mmCIF file of C-alpha atoms in Angstrom:
data_model
loop_
_atom_site.group_PDB
_atom_site.id
_atom_site.type_symbol
_atom_site.label_atom_id
_atom_site.label_comp_id
_atom_site.label_asym_id
_atom_site.label_seq_id
_atom_site.Cartn_x
_atom_site.Cartn_y
_atom_site.Cartn_z
ATOM 1 C CA GLU A 72 100.447 82.888 87.062
ATOM 2 C CA VAL A 73 102.418 85.689 84.981
ATOM 3 C CA GLN A 74 101.366 89.115 86.816
ATOM 4 C CA LEU A 75 102.840 92.487 84.785
ATOM 5 C CA VAL A 76 101.688 95.524 86.864
ATOM 6 C CA GLU A 77 102.053 98.948 85.953
ATOM 7 C CA SER A 78 102.721 102.148 87.760
ATOM 8 C CA GLY A 79 103.404 105.695 87.985
ATOM 9 C CA GLY A 80 101.101 107.205 85.800
ATOM 10 C CA GLY A 81 99.211 110.590 86.236
ATOM 11 C CA LEU A 82 98.701 114.066 84.739
ATOM 12 C CA VAL A 83 101.826 115.939 83.630
ATOM 13 C CA LYS A 84 102.527 119.058 81.675
ATOM 14 C CA PRO A 85 103.991 119.790 78.591
ATOM 15 C CA GLY A 86 107.746 119.366 78.370
ATOM 16 C CA GLY A 87 107.517 117.271 81.913
ATOM 17 C CA SER A 88 108.985 114.162 82.781
ATOM 18 C CA LEU A 89 107.547 110.476 83.982
ATOM 19 C CA ARG A 90 108.697 107.459 85.177
ATOM 20 C CA LEU A 91 106.725 104.252 84.637
ATOM 21 C CA SER A 92 107.667 100.748 86.528
ATOM 22 C CA CYS A 93 106.250 97.562 85.859
ATOM 23 C CA ALA A 94 106.664 94.961 88.235
ATOM 24 C CA ALA A 95 106.778 91.560 86.581
ATOM 25 C CA SER A 96 106.221 87.838 88.498
ATOM 26 C CA GLY A 97 105.485 84.380 87.701
ATOM 27 C CA PHE A 98 108.077 83.976 84.850
ATOM 28 C CA THR A 99 111.797 84.359 84.274
ATOM 29 C CA PHE A 100 112.083 88.094 83.871
ATOM 30 C CA PHE A 101 115.764 88.223 83.292
ATOM 31 C CA ASN A 102 115.748 85.957 80.369
ATOM 32 C CA THR A 103 112.773 87.691 78.770
ATOM 33 C CA TRP A 104 112.741 90.860 76.212
ATOM 34 C CA MET A 105 110.189 93.352 77.450
ATOM 35 C CA SER A 106 108.164 96.052 75.529
ATOM 36 C CA TRP A 107 106.320 99.051 75.965
ATOM 37 C CA VAL A 108 102.993 99.282 73.956
ATOM 38 C CA ARG A 109 100.791 102.159 74.066
ATOM 39 C CA GLN A 110 97.106 103.352 72.981
ATOM 40 C CA ALA A 111 95.968 106.792 72.546
ATOM 41 C CA PRO A 112 92.436 107.321 74.179
ATOM 42 C CA GLY A 113 90.012 106.041 71.188
ATOM 43 C CA LYS A 114 92.713 104.613 68.957
ATOM 44 C CA GLY A 115 95.058 101.487 68.336
ATOM 45 C CA LEU A 116 97.765 100.064 69.591
ATOM 46 C CA GLU A 117 101.360 101.478 68.974
ATOM 47 C CA TRP A 118 104.626 99.626 69.918
ATOM 48 C CA VAL A 119 106.905 102.575 71.896
ATOM 49 C CA GLY A 120 109.982 100.667 72.319
ATOM 50 C CA ARG A 121 111.822 97.232 73.928
ATOM 51 C CA ILE A 122 114.673 96.070 75.889
ATOM 52 C CA LYS A 123 116.580 92.762 75.489
ATOM 53 C CA SER A 124 117.486 90.684 78.370
ATOM 54 C CA TYR A 125 121.067 91.216 79.102
ATOM 55 C CA SER A 126 122.107 87.989 78.038
ATOM 56 C CA ASP A 127 121.400 88.848 74.481
ATOM 57 C CA GLY A 128 122.948 92.283 74.942
ATOM 58 C CA GLY A 129 120.571 94.639 76.965
ATOM 59 C CA THR A 130 120.234 96.904 74.354
ATOM 60 C CA SER A 131 116.809 98.959 73.770
ATOM 61 C CA ASP A 132 115.119 100.167 70.402
ATOM 62 C CA TYR A 133 112.316 102.928 70.160
ATOM 63 C CA ALA A 134 109.740 104.062 67.680
ATOM 64 C CA ALA A 135 110.277 107.347 66.193
ATOM 65 C CA PRO A 136 107.761 109.449 67.852
ATOM 66 C CA VAL A 137 109.743 108.837 71.211
ATOM 67 C CA LYS A 138 113.097 108.020 70.255
ATOM 68 C CA GLY A 139 115.705 110.608 71.993
ATOM 69 C CA ARG A 140 112.738 111.649 74.907
ATOM 70 C CA PHE A 141 111.878 108.062 76.452
ATOM 71 C CA THR A 142 114.135 105.418 77.767
ATOM 72 C CA ILE A 143 113.374 102.057 78.664
ATOM 73 C CA SER A 144 115.407 100.273 81.342
ATOM 74 C CA ARG A 145 115.183 96.991 83.636
ATOM 75 C CA ASP A 146 116.363 96.069 87.129
ATOM 76 C CA ASP A 147 116.425 91.965 86.932
ATOM 77 C CA SER A 148 117.220 92.230 91.020
ATOM 78 C CA GLU A 149 113.671 93.486 91.298
ATOM 79 C CA ASN A 150 112.123 92.213 88.347
ATOM 80 C CA THR A 151 111.074 95.492 87.245
ATOM 81 C CA LEU A 152 110.809 97.458 84.133
ATOM 82 C CA TYR A 153 110.961 101.176 83.659
ATOM 83 C CA LEU A 154 109.944 103.662 81.215
ATOM 84 C CA GLN A 155 111.384 107.024 81.479
ATOM 85 C CA MET A 156 109.755 109.719 79.819
ATOM 86 C CA ASN A 157 111.220 113.265 79.493
ATOM 87 C CA SER A 158 109.888 116.209 77.123
ATOM 88 C CA LEU A 159 106.612 114.964 77.138
ATOM 89 C CA LYS A 160 104.120 116.100 74.473
ATOM 90 C CA THR A 161 100.036 116.044 74.473
ATOM 91 C CA GLU A 162 100.402 113.637 71.829
ATOM 92 C CA ASP A 163 101.904 111.158 74.252
ATOM 93 C CA THR A 164 98.937 111.026 76.519
ATOM 94 C CA ALA A 165 97.878 107.771 76.081
ATOM 95 C CA VAL A 166 97.278 104.208 78.450
ATOM 96 C CA TYR A 167 101.015 102.846 78.680
ATOM 97 C CA TYR A 168 101.245 98.792 78.777
ATOM 98 C CA CYS A 169 104.006 96.728 79.747
ATOM 99 C CA THR A 170 104.321 93.370 77.964
ATOM 100 C CA SER A 171 106.513 90.655 77.492
ATOM 101 C CA TYR A 172 108.141 89.888 73.925
ATOM 102 C CA ASP A 173 108.634 86.663 72.230
ATOM 103 C CA PHE A 174 111.811 87.724 69.993
ATOM 104 C CA TRP A 175 111.772 84.527 68.114
ATOM 105 C CA SER A 176 108.337 84.860 66.784
ATOM 106 C CA GLY A 177 107.763 88.557 67.558
ATOM 107 C CA PHE A 178 104.398 88.865 69.608
ATOM 108 C CA TYR A 179 103.439 90.267 72.655
ATOM 109 C CA GLN A 180 102.767 87.400 75.261
ATOM 110 C CA ASP A 181 101.778 88.704 78.347
ATOM 111 C CA TRP A 182 100.248 92.528 79.422
ATOM 112 C CA GLY A 183 100.254 94.441 82.175
ATOM 113 C CA GLN A 184 96.732 96.322 83.173
ATOM 114 C CA GLY A 185 97.767 99.581 81.767
ATOM 115 C CA VAL A 186 98.498 102.774 83.196
ATOM 116 C CA LEU A 187 97.165 106.206 81.945
ATOM 117 C CA VAL A 188 99.495 109.093 81.315
ATOM 118 C CA THR A 189 97.794 112.298 80.535
ATOM 119 C CA VAL A 190 99.880 115.234 79.169
ATOM 120 C CA SER A 191 98.052 118.905 79.283
ATOM 121 C CA SER A 192 98.472 122.130 80.622
ATOM 122 C CA GLN B 3 97.620 105.139 58.745
ATOM 123 C CA SER B 4 98.813 101.751 59.905
ATOM 124 C CA VAL B 5 101.055 99.866 57.726
ATOM 125 C CA LEU B 6 98.713 96.822 58.463
ATOM 126 C CA THR B 7 95.089 97.522 57.171
ATOM 127 C CA GLN B 8 92.160 96.037 58.623
ATOM 128 C CA PRO B 9 88.400 97.132 58.442
ATOM 129 C CA PRO B 10 87.346 99.416 61.036
ATOM 130 C CA SER B 11 84.266 97.020 61.943
ATOM 131 C CA VAL B 12 82.332 93.592 61.367
ATOM 132 C CA SER B 13 79.654 92.175 62.711
ATOM 133 C CA GLY B 14 77.770 88.914 62.836
ATOM 134 C CA ALA B 15 74.829 87.080 64.863
ATOM 135 C CA PRO B 16 75.103 84.704 67.326
ATOM 136 C CA GLY B 17 76.351 81.402 66.041
ATOM 137 C CA GLN B 18 77.769 83.035 63.092
ATOM 138 C CA ARG B 19 81.078 82.789 61.423
ATOM 139 C CA VAL B 20 83.114 85.881 60.705
ATOM 140 C CA THR B 21 86.429 87.113 59.449
ATOM 141 C CA ILE B 22 88.430 89.910 60.017
ATOM 142 C CA SER B 23 91.330 90.766 57.493
ATOM 143 C CA CYS B 24 94.580 91.782 57.776
ATOM 144 C CA THR B 25 96.352 93.586 54.834
ATOM 145 C CA GLY B 26 100.020 94.168 54.436
ATOM 146 C CA SER B 27 102.847 94.390 52.147
ATOM 147 C CA SER B 28 106.101 92.848 50.345
ATOM 148 C CA SER B 29 108.072 94.344 53.228
ATOM 149 C CA ASN B 30 105.918 92.770 56.245
ATOM 150 C CA ILE B 31 103.437 89.707 55.769
ATOM 151 C CA GLY B 32 104.377 89.584 52.429
ATOM 152 C CA ALA B 33 108.116 88.974 53.490
ATOM 153 C CA GLY B 34 107.028 85.840 55.550
ATOM 154 C CA TYR B 35 106.946 87.471 58.765
ATOM 155 C CA ASP B 36 104.548 86.085 61.231
ATOM 156 C CA VAL B 37 101.039 87.634 61.993
ATOM 157 C CA HIS B 38 99.763 87.883 65.589
ATOM 158 C CA TRP B 39 96.067 88.430 66.842
ATOM 159 C CA TYR B 40 95.236 90.305 70.009
ATOM 160 C CA GLN B 41 91.704 90.484 71.560
ATOM 161 C CA GLN B 42 90.746 93.849 73.592
ATOM 162 C CA LEU B 43 87.676 93.043 75.337
ATOM 163 C CA PRO B 44 86.019 96.436 76.550
ATOM 164 C CA GLY B 45 87.985 98.449 79.257
ATOM 165 C CA THR B 46 90.609 95.873 79.612
ATOM 166 C CA ALA B 47 94.053 95.190 78.324
ATOM 167 C CA PRO B 48 94.781 93.391 75.077
ATOM 168 C CA LYS B 49 95.212 89.992 74.938
ATOM 169 C CA LEU B 50 97.252 87.208 72.794
ATOM 170 C CA LEU B 51 94.665 85.388 70.800
ATOM 171 C CA ILE B 52 96.681 83.825 67.935
ATOM 172 C CA TYR B 53 100.707 83.640 67.677
ATOM 173 C CA GLY B 54 102.646 82.544 64.816
ATOM 174 C CA ASN B 55 99.567 82.954 62.265
ATOM 175 C CA SER B 56 97.628 79.820 63.087
ATOM 176 C CA ASN B 57 98.722 78.839 66.806
ATOM 177 C CA ARG B 58 96.534 79.546 69.889
ATOM 178 C CA PRO B 59 97.842 80.267 73.682
ATOM 179 C CA SER B 60 96.665 77.634 76.166
ATOM 180 C CA GLY B 61 92.993 78.790 77.127
ATOM 181 C CA VAL B 62 91.777 80.215 73.974
ATOM 182 C CA PRO B 63 88.875 78.553 72.302
ATOM 183 C CA ASP B 64 89.144 76.785 69.066
ATOM 184 C CA ARG B 65 86.291 79.021 67.709
ATOM 185 C CA PHE B 66 89.202 81.232 66.809
ATOM 186 C CA SER B 67 91.569 80.445 64.103
ATOM 187 C CA GLY B 68 94.285 82.122 61.840
ATOM 188 C CA SER B 69 95.753 81.805 58.564
ATOM 189 C CA LYS B 70 97.976 83.664 56.329
ATOM 190 C CA SER B 71 98.474 83.651 52.350
ATOM 191 C CA GLY B 72 100.527 86.226 50.604
ATOM 192 C CA THR B 73 100.596 89.702 51.594
ATOM 193 C CA SER B 74 97.343 89.035 54.027
ATOM 194 C CA ALA B 75 95.956 87.336 56.898
ATOM 195 C CA SER B 76 92.945 86.445 58.521
ATOM 196 C CA LEU B 77 91.153 85.540 62.011
ATOM 197 C CA ALA B 78 88.139 83.671 61.522
ATOM 198 C CA ILE B 79 85.668 83.395 64.571
ATOM 199 C CA THR B 80 83.286 80.458 64.416
ATOM 200 C CA GLY B 81 80.038 79.865 66.528
ATOM 201 C CA LEU B 82 80.231 83.840 67.270
ATOM 202 C CA GLN B 83 79.197 84.612 71.326
ATOM 203 C CA ALA B 84 78.151 87.830 72.619
ATOM 204 C CA GLU B 85 81.286 87.802 74.789
ATOM 205 C CA ASP B 86 83.364 88.093 71.796
ATOM 206 C CA GLU B 87 82.390 91.195 70.961
ATOM 207 C CA ALA B 88 85.993 93.306 71.499
ATOM 208 C CA ASP B 89 88.767 94.777 69.399
ATOM 209 C CA TYR B 90 90.812 92.713 67.303
ATOM 210 C CA TYR B 91 94.353 93.864 66.192
ATOM 211 C CA CYS B 92 96.601 91.934 63.845
ATOM 212 C CA GLN B 93 100.217 92.466 64.076
ATOM 213 C CA SER B 94 103.682 91.487 62.312
ATOM 214 C CA TYR B 95 107.263 92.643 61.637
ATOM 215 C CA ASP B 96 107.759 94.954 58.804
ATOM 216 C CA SER B 97 111.486 95.574 57.426
ATOM 217 C CA SER B 98 111.593 98.820 56.166
ATOM 218 C CA LEU B 99 110.813 100.196 59.797
ATOM 219 C CA ASN B 100 113.102 100.168 62.721
ATOM 220 C CA SER B 101 110.577 98.673 65.183
ATOM 221 C CA GLY B 102 109.327 96.301 67.368
ATOM 222 C CA GLY B 103 106.568 95.371 65.282
ATOM 223 C CA VAL B 104 103.439 96.945 63.766
ATOM 224 C CA PHE B 105 100.028 96.641 64.514
ATOM 225 C CA GLY B 106 97.112 97.216 62.252
ATOM 226 C CA GLY B 107 94.365 99.807 63.135
ATOM 227 C CA GLY B 108 92.217 96.968 64.403
ATOM 228 C CA THR B 109 88.652 95.597 64.485
ATOM 229 C CA LYS B 110 85.798 96.505 65.848
ATOM 230 C CA LEU B 111 83.703 93.328 66.368
ATOM 231 C CA THR B 112 79.826 93.831 67.170
ATOM 232 C CA VAL B 113 77.556 90.878 67.706
ATOM 233 C CA LEU B 114 74.119 91.760 66.718
#
């Protein structure tokens, strides 16, 4: 059974930093592209960024609103995905979902339960 | 303003058929990129419902079906059930944006 379990969310002040983790199991993590998708309270889904498998280069891409502030990384030895969030803004307040990404067809296959990040003074 | 346009809400009575549209443009759906659909039940994470325009993952009832034509796509739900009440999102890729994908704004389905 595929499991994606996020952790690390919480309340942080504007300008602060937070690191989210996503523990993966039940599939070949090292060979899978991974993404973060967020959902602001009462709003729709927004792609945050993705990281390729190391066999496909291991590079990451980001949505314009977070580029330069957020960094996605992965530890294949621990089957864990990370999202380092710096210079946080109030508009980054959202539930953050870890997802696996099918790069052939471009869909988000499996989703974690989500973790809430609240940016407020 | 989402790149993909969905109606904010649709409704139907139990047993009825409803459709949810997803309208794009020549840089996304019209360019031939696949459309995918997600179901988000209240208080839960989104779940993949349809991938590659019309394919259902294992476990998704055949009451759910997807189609694509031109610059639009549709999700159809037949034999509507109370547990289908949820938010539904379409998603595709847009060649004019450097992104991992674009989502529609979401459609709230109410079962009357």
